[in-house]
PDB file of C-alpha atoms and ligand atoms in Angstrom:
ATOM      1  CA  MET A   3       1.537   6.045  -8.575  1.00 85.00           C
ATOM      2  CA  LEU A   4       3.200   8.463  -6.679  1.00 87.00           C
ATOM      3  CA  SER A   5       6.025   8.418  -9.194  1.00 88.00           C
ATOM      4  CA  ALA A   6       3.900   8.730 -12.199  1.00 89.00           C
ATOM      5  CA  ASP A   7       3.594  11.850 -14.185  1.00 90.00           C
ATOM      6  CA  PHE A   8       0.946  14.110 -12.577  1.00 88.00           C
ATOM      7  CA  GLY A   9       0.815  15.982 -15.091  1.00 90.00           C
ATOM      8  CA  ASP A  10      -0.833  13.176 -17.596  1.00 91.00           C
ATOM      9  CA  LEU A  11      -1.646  10.836 -14.613  1.00 91.00           C
ATOM     10  CA  ALA A  12      -4.174   8.593 -16.482  1.00 93.00           C
ATOM     11  CA  SER A  13      -2.056   8.080 -19.571  1.00 93.00           C
ATOM     12  CA  SER A  14       0.878   7.189 -17.232  1.00 91.00           C
ATOM     13  CA  VAL A  15      -1.029   4.870 -15.640  1.00 90.00           C
ATOM     14  CA  LEU A  16      -2.693   3.151 -18.549  1.00 92.00           C
ATOM     15  CA  VAL A  17       1.116   2.422 -19.707  1.00 94.00           C
ATOM     16  CA  VAL A  18       1.280  -0.214 -17.197  1.00 94.00           C
ATOM     17  CA  ASN A  19      -2.062  -1.570 -17.206  1.00 93.00           C
ATOM     18  CA  ASP A  20      -0.790  -5.077 -18.389  1.00 94.00           C
ATOM     19  CA  GLU A  21       1.863  -5.523 -15.888  1.00 93.00           C
ATOM     20  CA  THR A  22       0.199  -4.467 -12.668  1.00 94.00           C
ATOM     21  CA  ASP A  23      -2.852  -5.767 -10.709  1.00 94.00           C
ATOM     22  CA  TRP A  24      -3.829  -2.763  -8.535  1.00 96.00           C
ATOM     23  CA  LEU A  25      -3.232   0.827  -8.655  1.00 96.00           C
ATOM     24  CA  HIS A  26      -1.880   2.113  -5.239  1.00 97.00           C
ATOM     25  CA  VAL A  27      -2.557   5.671  -4.737  1.00 96.00           C
ATOM     26  CA  ASP A  28      -0.367   7.515  -2.093  1.00 96.00           C
ATOM     27  CA  ILE A  29      -2.558  10.077  -0.174  1.00 96.00           C
ATOM     28  CA  MET A  30      -0.318  12.579   2.244  1.00 96.00           C
ATOM     29  CA  ASP A  31      -1.997  15.457   4.204  1.00 96.00           C
ATOM     30  CA  GLY A  32       1.245  17.503   4.986  1.00 95.00           C
ATOM     31  CA  HIS A  33       0.560  16.510   8.715  1.00 96.00           C
ATOM     32  CA  PHE A  34       1.433  12.911   9.129  1.00 96.00           C
ATOM     33  CA  VAL A  35       4.112  13.147   6.403  1.00 95.00           C
ATOM     34  CA  PRO A  36       5.720  16.436   5.583  1.00 93.00           C
ATOM     35  CA  ASN A  37       4.542  16.096   1.774  1.00 93.00           C
ATOM     36  CA  LEU A  38       1.408  16.604   0.270  1.00 94.00           C
ATOM     37  CA  THR A  39      -0.020  14.894  -2.875  1.00 93.00           C
ATOM     38  CA  ILE A  40      -3.700  14.331  -3.954  1.00 94.00           C
ATOM     39  CA  GLY A  41      -7.203  13.778  -2.744  1.00 95.00           C
ATOM     40  CA  PRO A  42     -10.213  12.546  -3.562  1.00 97.00           C
ATOM     41  CA  GLY A  43     -10.774  14.529  -6.240  1.00 96.00           C
ATOM     42  CA  VAL A  44      -7.795  12.994  -8.251  1.00 95.00           C
ATOM     43  CA  VAL A  45      -8.997   9.620  -7.455  1.00 97.00           C
ATOM     44  CA  ALA A  46     -12.551  10.454  -8.968  1.00 97.00           C
ATOM     45  CA  ALA A  47     -10.840  11.898 -11.953  1.00 96.00           C
ATOM     46  CA  LEU A  48      -8.396   8.732 -12.906  1.00 95.00           C
ATOM     47  CA  ARG A  49     -11.722   6.155 -11.944  1.00 97.00           C
ATOM     48  CA  PRO A  50     -13.037   6.122 -15.271  1.00 96.00           C
ATOM     49  CA  HIS A  51      -9.467   5.327 -17.034  1.00 95.00           C
ATOM     50  CA  SER A  52      -8.590   2.331 -14.757  1.00 95.00           C
ATOM     51  CA  GLU A  53     -10.838  -0.944 -13.677  1.00 95.00           C
ATOM     52  CA  LYS A  54      -7.502  -1.904 -11.203  1.00 96.00           C
ATOM     53  CA  PHE A  55      -8.182  -2.393  -8.027  1.00 97.00           C
ATOM     54  CA  PHE A  56      -7.865   1.321  -6.329  1.00 98.00           C
ATOM     55  CA  ASP A  57      -5.979   0.749  -3.128  1.00 98.00           C
ATOM     56  CA  CYS A  58      -5.477   4.160  -1.485  1.00 98.00           C
ATOM     57  CA  HIS A  59      -2.820   4.337   0.933  1.00 98.00           C
ATOM     58  CA  LEU A  60      -4.046   7.129   3.669  1.00 98.00           C
ATOM     59  CA  MET A  61      -0.902   8.881   5.243  1.00 97.00           C
ATOM     60  CA  MET A  62      -3.217  11.249   7.251  1.00 97.00           C
ATOM     61  CA  THR A  63      -3.412  12.194  10.875  1.00 98.00           C
ATOM     62  CA  ASP A  64      -7.320  12.231  10.392  1.00 98.00           C
ATOM     63  CA  PRO A  65      -8.198   9.726   8.084  1.00 98.00           C
ATOM     64  CA  GLY A  66     -11.751   9.371   9.444  1.00 98.00           C
ATOM     65  CA  LYS A  67     -12.617  12.436   7.815  1.00 98.00           C
ATOM     66  CA  TYR A  68     -12.119  11.752   4.385  1.00 98.00           C
ATOM     67  CA  LEU A  69     -12.839   8.115   4.293  1.00 98.00           C
ATOM     68  CA  ALA A  70     -16.731   8.161   2.987  1.00 98.00           C
ATOM     69  CA  ASP A  71     -14.806  10.778   0.161  1.00 98.00           C
ATOM     70  CA  PHE A  72     -12.716   8.039  -0.989  1.00 98.00           C
ATOM     71  CA  ALA A  73     -15.335   5.974  -1.274  1.00 98.00           C
ATOM     72  CA  LYS A  74     -17.525   7.963  -3.202  1.00 98.00           C
ATOM     73  CA  SER A  75     -14.519   8.708  -5.144  1.00 98.00           C
ATOM     74  CA  GLY A  76     -14.205   5.173  -6.402  1.00 98.00           C
ATOM     75  CA  ALA A  77     -11.765   3.797  -3.790  1.00 98.00           C
ATOM     76  CA  ASP A  78     -11.854   0.131  -3.452  1.00 98.00           C
ATOM     77  CA  GLY A  79      -9.592  -0.426  -0.689  1.00 98.00           C
ATOM     78  CA  CYS A  80      -8.352   2.076   1.819  1.00 98.00           C
ATOM     79  CA  THR A  81      -5.191   1.694   4.174  1.00 98.00           C
ATOM     80  CA  VAL A  82      -4.759   3.778   7.642  1.00 98.00           C
ATOM     81  CA  HIS A  83      -1.889   3.979   9.810  1.00 98.00           C
ATOM     82  CA  VAL A  84      -1.773   2.143  13.269  1.00 98.00           C
ATOM     83  CA  GLU A  85       0.023   5.005  14.407  1.00 98.00           C
ATOM     84  CA  VAL A  86      -2.695   8.097  14.018  1.00 98.00           C
ATOM     85  CA  GLY A  87      -4.479   5.581  16.522  1.00 98.00           C
ATOM     86  CA  HIS A  88      -8.774   5.310  16.785  1.00 98.00           C
ATOM     87  CA  THR A  89      -7.859   2.059  14.719  1.00 98.00           C
ATOM     88  CA  ALA A  90     -10.834   0.151  15.917  1.00 98.00           C
ATOM     89  CA  ASP A  91     -13.305   2.888  15.076  1.00 98.00           C
ATOM     90  CA  LEU A  92     -11.411   3.456  11.651  1.00 98.00           C
ATOM     91  CA  ILE A  93     -11.753  -0.170  10.599  1.00 98.00           C
ATOM     92  CA  THR A  94     -15.254  -0.138  11.406  1.00 98.00           C
ATOM     93  CA  GLN A  95     -15.702   3.033   9.389  1.00 98.00           C
ATOM     94  CA  MET A  96     -14.001   1.300   6.357  1.00 98.00           C
ATOM     95  CA  ARG A  97     -16.195  -2.301   6.706  1.00 98.00           C
ATOM     96  CA  ASP A  98     -19.646  -0.167   6.838  1.00 98.00           C
ATOM     97  CA  LEU A  99     -18.324   2.015   3.853  1.00 98.00           C
ATOM     98  CA  GLY A 100     -17.822  -1.297   2.070  1.00 98.00           C
ATOM     99  CA  LEU A 101     -14.372  -0.714   1.364  1.00 98.00           C
ATOM    100  CA  ARG A 102     -11.495  -3.492   1.940  1.00 98.00           C
ATOM    101  CA  VAL A 103      -9.631  -2.594   5.018  1.00 98.00           C
ATOM    102  CA  GLY A 104      -5.950  -1.794   5.321  1.00 98.00           C
ATOM    103  CA  LEU A 105      -3.553  -1.198   8.418  1.00 98.00           C
ATOM    104  CA  ALA A 106      -0.321   0.569   7.941  1.00 98.00           C
ATOM    105  CA  ALA A 107       2.984   0.286   9.935  1.00 98.00           C
ATOM    106  CA  ASN A 108       5.909   2.472   9.724  1.00 98.00           C
ATOM    107  CA  PRO A 109       8.985   0.818   9.783  1.00 97.00           C
ATOM    108  CA  ASP A 110       9.814   1.538  13.635  1.00 97.00           C
ATOM    109  CA  THR A 111       6.375   0.796  14.490  1.00 98.00           C
ATOM    110  CA  PRO A 112       6.398  -2.848  16.155  1.00 98.00           C
ATOM    111  CA  PHE A 113       4.101  -5.835  15.131  1.00 98.00           C
ATOM    112  CA  SER A 114       2.865  -5.776  18.502  1.00 98.00           C
ATOM    113  CA  ALA A 115       0.896  -2.100  17.607  1.00 98.00           C
ATOM    114  CA  VAL A 116      -0.943  -4.140  14.580  1.00 98.00           C
ATOM    115  CA  GLU A 117      -1.921  -7.740  16.159  1.00 98.00           C
ATOM    116  CA  PRO A 118      -4.939  -7.045  17.823  1.00 98.00           C
ATOM    117  CA  PHE A 119      -6.482  -5.684  14.939  1.00 98.00           C
ATOM    118  CA  LEU A 120      -5.327  -8.951  12.240  1.00 98.00           C
ATOM    119  CA  ASP A 121      -8.767 -10.863  12.513  1.00 98.00           C
ATOM    120  CA  ARG A 122     -10.562  -7.369  11.347  1.00 98.00           C
ATOM    121  CA  ILE A 123      -8.282  -6.499   8.427  1.00 98.00           C
ATOM    122  CA  ASP A 124      -7.988  -7.367   4.896  1.00 98.00           C
ATOM    123  CA  LEU A 125      -4.711  -6.033   4.337  1.00 98.00           C
ATOM    124  CA  LEU A 126      -1.221  -5.839   6.720  1.00 98.00           C
ATOM    125  CA  LEU A 127       1.103  -2.919   5.159  1.00 98.00           C
ATOM    126  CA  LEU A 128       4.695  -2.748   6.386  1.00 98.00           C
ATOM    127  CA  MET A 129       6.347   0.108   5.234  1.00 98.00           C
ATOM    128  CA  THR A 130       9.786  -0.637   3.875  1.00 97.00           C
ATOM    129  CA  VAL A 131      10.794   3.292   4.236  1.00 97.00           C
ATOM    130  CA  PHE A 132       9.728   6.279   6.163  1.00 95.00           C
ATOM    131  CA  PRO A 133       6.575   7.402   4.359  1.00 92.00           C
ATOM    132  CA  GLY A 134       6.056  10.613   2.796  1.00 86.00           C
ATOM    133  CA  PHE A 135       8.408  10.954  -0.306  1.00 83.00           C
ATOM    134  CA  GLY A 136       8.974   8.130  -3.081  1.00 82.00           C
ATOM    135  CA  GLY A 137      12.244   6.874  -4.566  1.00 85.00           C
ATOM    136  CA  GLN A 138      13.769   6.129  -0.847  1.00 89.00           C
ATOM    137  CA  SER A 139      15.850   2.794  -0.247  1.00 93.00           C
ATOM    138  CA  PHE A 140      14.526  -0.214   1.425  1.00 95.00           C
ATOM    139  CA  ILE A 141      14.910  -0.921   4.784  1.00 96.00           C
ATOM    140  CA  GLY A 142      15.613  -4.564   5.028  1.00 96.00           C
ATOM    141  CA  ASP A 143      15.511  -4.974   8.670  1.00 97.00           C
ATOM    142  CA  VAL A 144      11.514  -4.726   8.566  1.00 98.00           C
ATOM    143  CA  MET A 145      11.735  -8.104   6.779  1.00 98.00           C
ATOM    144  CA  ASP A 146      11.865  -9.675  10.151  1.00 98.00           C
ATOM    145  CA  LYS A 147       8.434  -8.263  11.222  1.00 98.00           C
ATOM    146  CA  VAL A 148       7.076  -9.253   7.550  1.00 98.00           C
ATOM    147  CA  ARG A 149       8.308 -12.733   8.380  1.00 98.00           C
ATOM    148  CA  HIS A 150       6.663 -12.697  12.039  1.00 98.00           C
ATOM    149  CA  ALA A 151       3.631 -11.188  10.550  1.00 98.00           C
ATOM    150  CA  HIS A 152       3.266 -13.826   7.861  1.00 98.00           C
ATOM    151  CA  ARG A 153       3.796 -16.539  10.465  1.00 98.00           C
ATOM    152  CA  VAL A 154       1.135 -14.992  13.068  1.00 98.00           C
ATOM    153  CA  ILE A 155      -1.142 -14.526  10.141  1.00 98.00           C
ATOM    154  CA  SER A 156      -0.722 -18.584   8.830  1.00 98.00           C
ATOM    155  CA  ASP A 157      -1.057 -19.712  12.165  1.00 98.00           C
ATOM    156  CA  ARG A 158      -4.198 -18.360  12.810  1.00 98.00           C
ATOM    157  CA  GLY A 159      -5.545 -19.170   9.789  1.00 98.00           C
ATOM    158  CA  LEU A 160      -6.443 -15.572   8.863  1.00 98.00           C
ATOM    159  CA  SER A 161      -6.482 -14.071   4.864  1.00 96.00           C
ATOM    160  CA  VAL A 162      -4.900 -10.797   5.431  1.00 98.00           C
ATOM    161  CA  ASP A 163      -2.401 -10.059   2.737  1.00 98.00           C
ATOM    162  CA  ILE A 164       1.005  -8.195   3.564  1.00 98.00           C
ATOM    163  CA  GLU A 165       2.014  -5.263   1.365  1.00 98.00           C
ATOM    164  CA  VAL A 166       5.161  -4.007   1.298  1.00 98.00           C
ATOM    165  CA  ASP A 167       5.426   0.045  -0.097  1.00 97.00           C
ATOM    166  CA  GLY A 168       9.031   1.724  -0.292  1.00 96.00           C
ATOM    167  CA  GLY A 169      12.452   1.009  -2.023  1.00 96.00           C
ATOM    168  CA  ILE A 170      10.922  -2.398  -4.147  1.00 96.00           C
ATOM    169  CA  ASP A 171      12.679  -2.987  -6.948  1.00 96.00           C
ATOM    170  CA  THR A 172      14.010  -5.960  -8.817  1.00 96.00           C
ATOM    171  CA  ALA A 173      16.618  -6.479  -5.545  1.00 96.00           C
ATOM    172  CA  THR A 174      14.344  -6.215  -3.151  1.00 97.00           C
ATOM    173  CA  ALA A 175      11.250  -7.642  -4.438  1.00 97.00           C
ATOM    174  CA  PRO A 176      12.345 -11.750  -4.259  1.00 96.00           C
ATOM    175  CA  ILE A 177      13.462 -10.450  -0.614  1.00 97.00           C
ATOM    176  CA  ALA A 178      10.294  -9.295   0.202  1.00 98.00           C
ATOM    177  CA  VAL A 179       8.354 -12.218  -1.175  1.00 97.00           C
ATOM    178  CA  ASP A 180      10.480 -14.908   0.488  1.00 97.00           C
ATOM    179  CA  ALA A 181       9.674 -13.413   3.619  1.00 98.00           C
ATOM    180  CA  GLY A 182       6.036 -13.319   2.930  1.00 98.00           C
ATOM    181  CA  ALA A 183       4.646 -10.529   1.377  1.00 98.00           C
ATOM    182  CA  ASN A 184       2.454 -11.050  -1.636  1.00 97.00           C
ATOM    183  CA  VAL A 185       1.590  -7.396  -2.564  1.00 97.00           C
ATOM    184  CA  LEU A 186       4.466  -5.149  -3.429  1.00 97.00           C
ATOM    185  CA  VAL A 187       3.972  -1.717  -4.195  1.00 97.00           C
ATOM    186  CA  ALA A 188       6.481  -0.042  -6.863  1.00 95.00           C
ATOM    187  CA  GLY A 189       6.673   3.841  -8.150  1.00 92.00           C
ATOM    188  CA  SER A 190      10.060   4.469  -8.687  1.00 93.00           C
ATOM    189  CA  ALA A 191      11.167   1.232  -9.890  1.00 94.00           C
ATOM    190  CA  ILE A 192       8.211   1.487 -12.767  1.00 94.00           C
ATOM    191  CA  PHE A 193       7.650   5.473 -13.261  1.00 93.00           C
ATOM    192  CA  ALA A 194      11.806   6.468 -13.117  1.00 92.00           C
ATOM    193  CA  ARG A 195      12.589   4.081 -15.505  1.00 93.00           C
ATOM    194  CA  PRO A 196      12.249   4.990 -19.362  1.00 93.00           C
ATOM    195  CA  GLU A 197      10.070   2.398 -20.158  1.00 95.00           C
ATOM    196  CA  PRO A 198       7.779   1.519 -17.433  1.00 94.00           C
ATOM    197  CA  LEU A 199       6.163  -1.399 -18.459  1.00 96.00           C
ATOM    198  CA  VAL A 200       9.040  -2.869 -19.418  1.00 96.00           C
ATOM    199  CA  ALA A 201      10.200  -2.470 -16.164  1.00 96.00           C
ATOM    200  CA  ALA A 202       6.946  -3.084 -14.372  1.00 96.00           C
ATOM    201  CA  ARG A 203       7.551  -7.049 -16.533  1.00 96.00           C
ATOM    202  CA  ALA A 204      10.978  -7.285 -14.859  1.00 96.00           C
ATOM    203  CA  LEU A 205       9.856  -6.553 -11.137  1.00 96.00           C
ATOM    204  CA  ARG A 206       6.820  -9.163 -11.446  1.00 94.00           C
ATOM    205  CA  GLU A 207       9.252 -11.590 -13.038  1.00 95.00           C
ATOM    206  CA  ALA A 208      11.999 -10.633  -9.987  1.00 95.00           C
ATOM    207  CA  ALA A 209       8.969 -11.296  -7.648  1.00 93.00           C
ATOM    208  CA  SER A 210       8.142 -14.772  -9.088  1.00 90.00           C
ATOM    209  CA  LEU A 211      11.857 -15.790  -8.921  1.00 70.00           C
ATOM    210  CA  SER A 212      11.281 -16.779  -5.079  1.00 58.00           C
ATOM    211  CA  ARG A 213       9.545 -19.436  -3.596  1.00 48.00           C
ATOM    212  CA  ALA A 214       8.889 -21.148  -6.671  1.00 43.00           C
TER     213      ALA A 214
HETATM  214 ZN1   ZN B 306       1.793   3.575  -0.330  1.00 83.16          ZN
END
């Protein structure tokens, strides 16, 4: 959603409804990342317009302060960054609020940082760009971490989604799926195109070309 038209968010998001599964909402606090985006108020305002799963990615230094607000505003799942610490407490808090639990790691954060929490989360978000701004290029080196995470998750018989976020387009989507990602976040590859719905369909097709 980061690359959608913020002046007309609800319509902009609804345009791609038929070719998307989740709505990924990037929340930036101006501290964990330099950029500022939106807060729970905008999530609440969008909620009546969409029945999609609201996947809120909290790029925030202190997400614990706001989890209850996001739950109340209609978030289905929240993802916090492992880099901000207090991970065990944040997971408990999300679980208690009835949120689906996600944990994110930046491109330079090793897999060992998230590994201890794998059996307590529903989604592992491995950033394929440094968070903060849309429109960046995909960091291919992260695919080693995706492959490793996929192997560990399957070996342990866990059901944890592997999400990639940043630089996903029709060229990189199949690479990420081949490495083991099953949730792909796309922003500018959809909303910066003249026909977002067509772009979303092309992306879905590109992603399904791998692992047939
Ligand atoms: Zn995100």
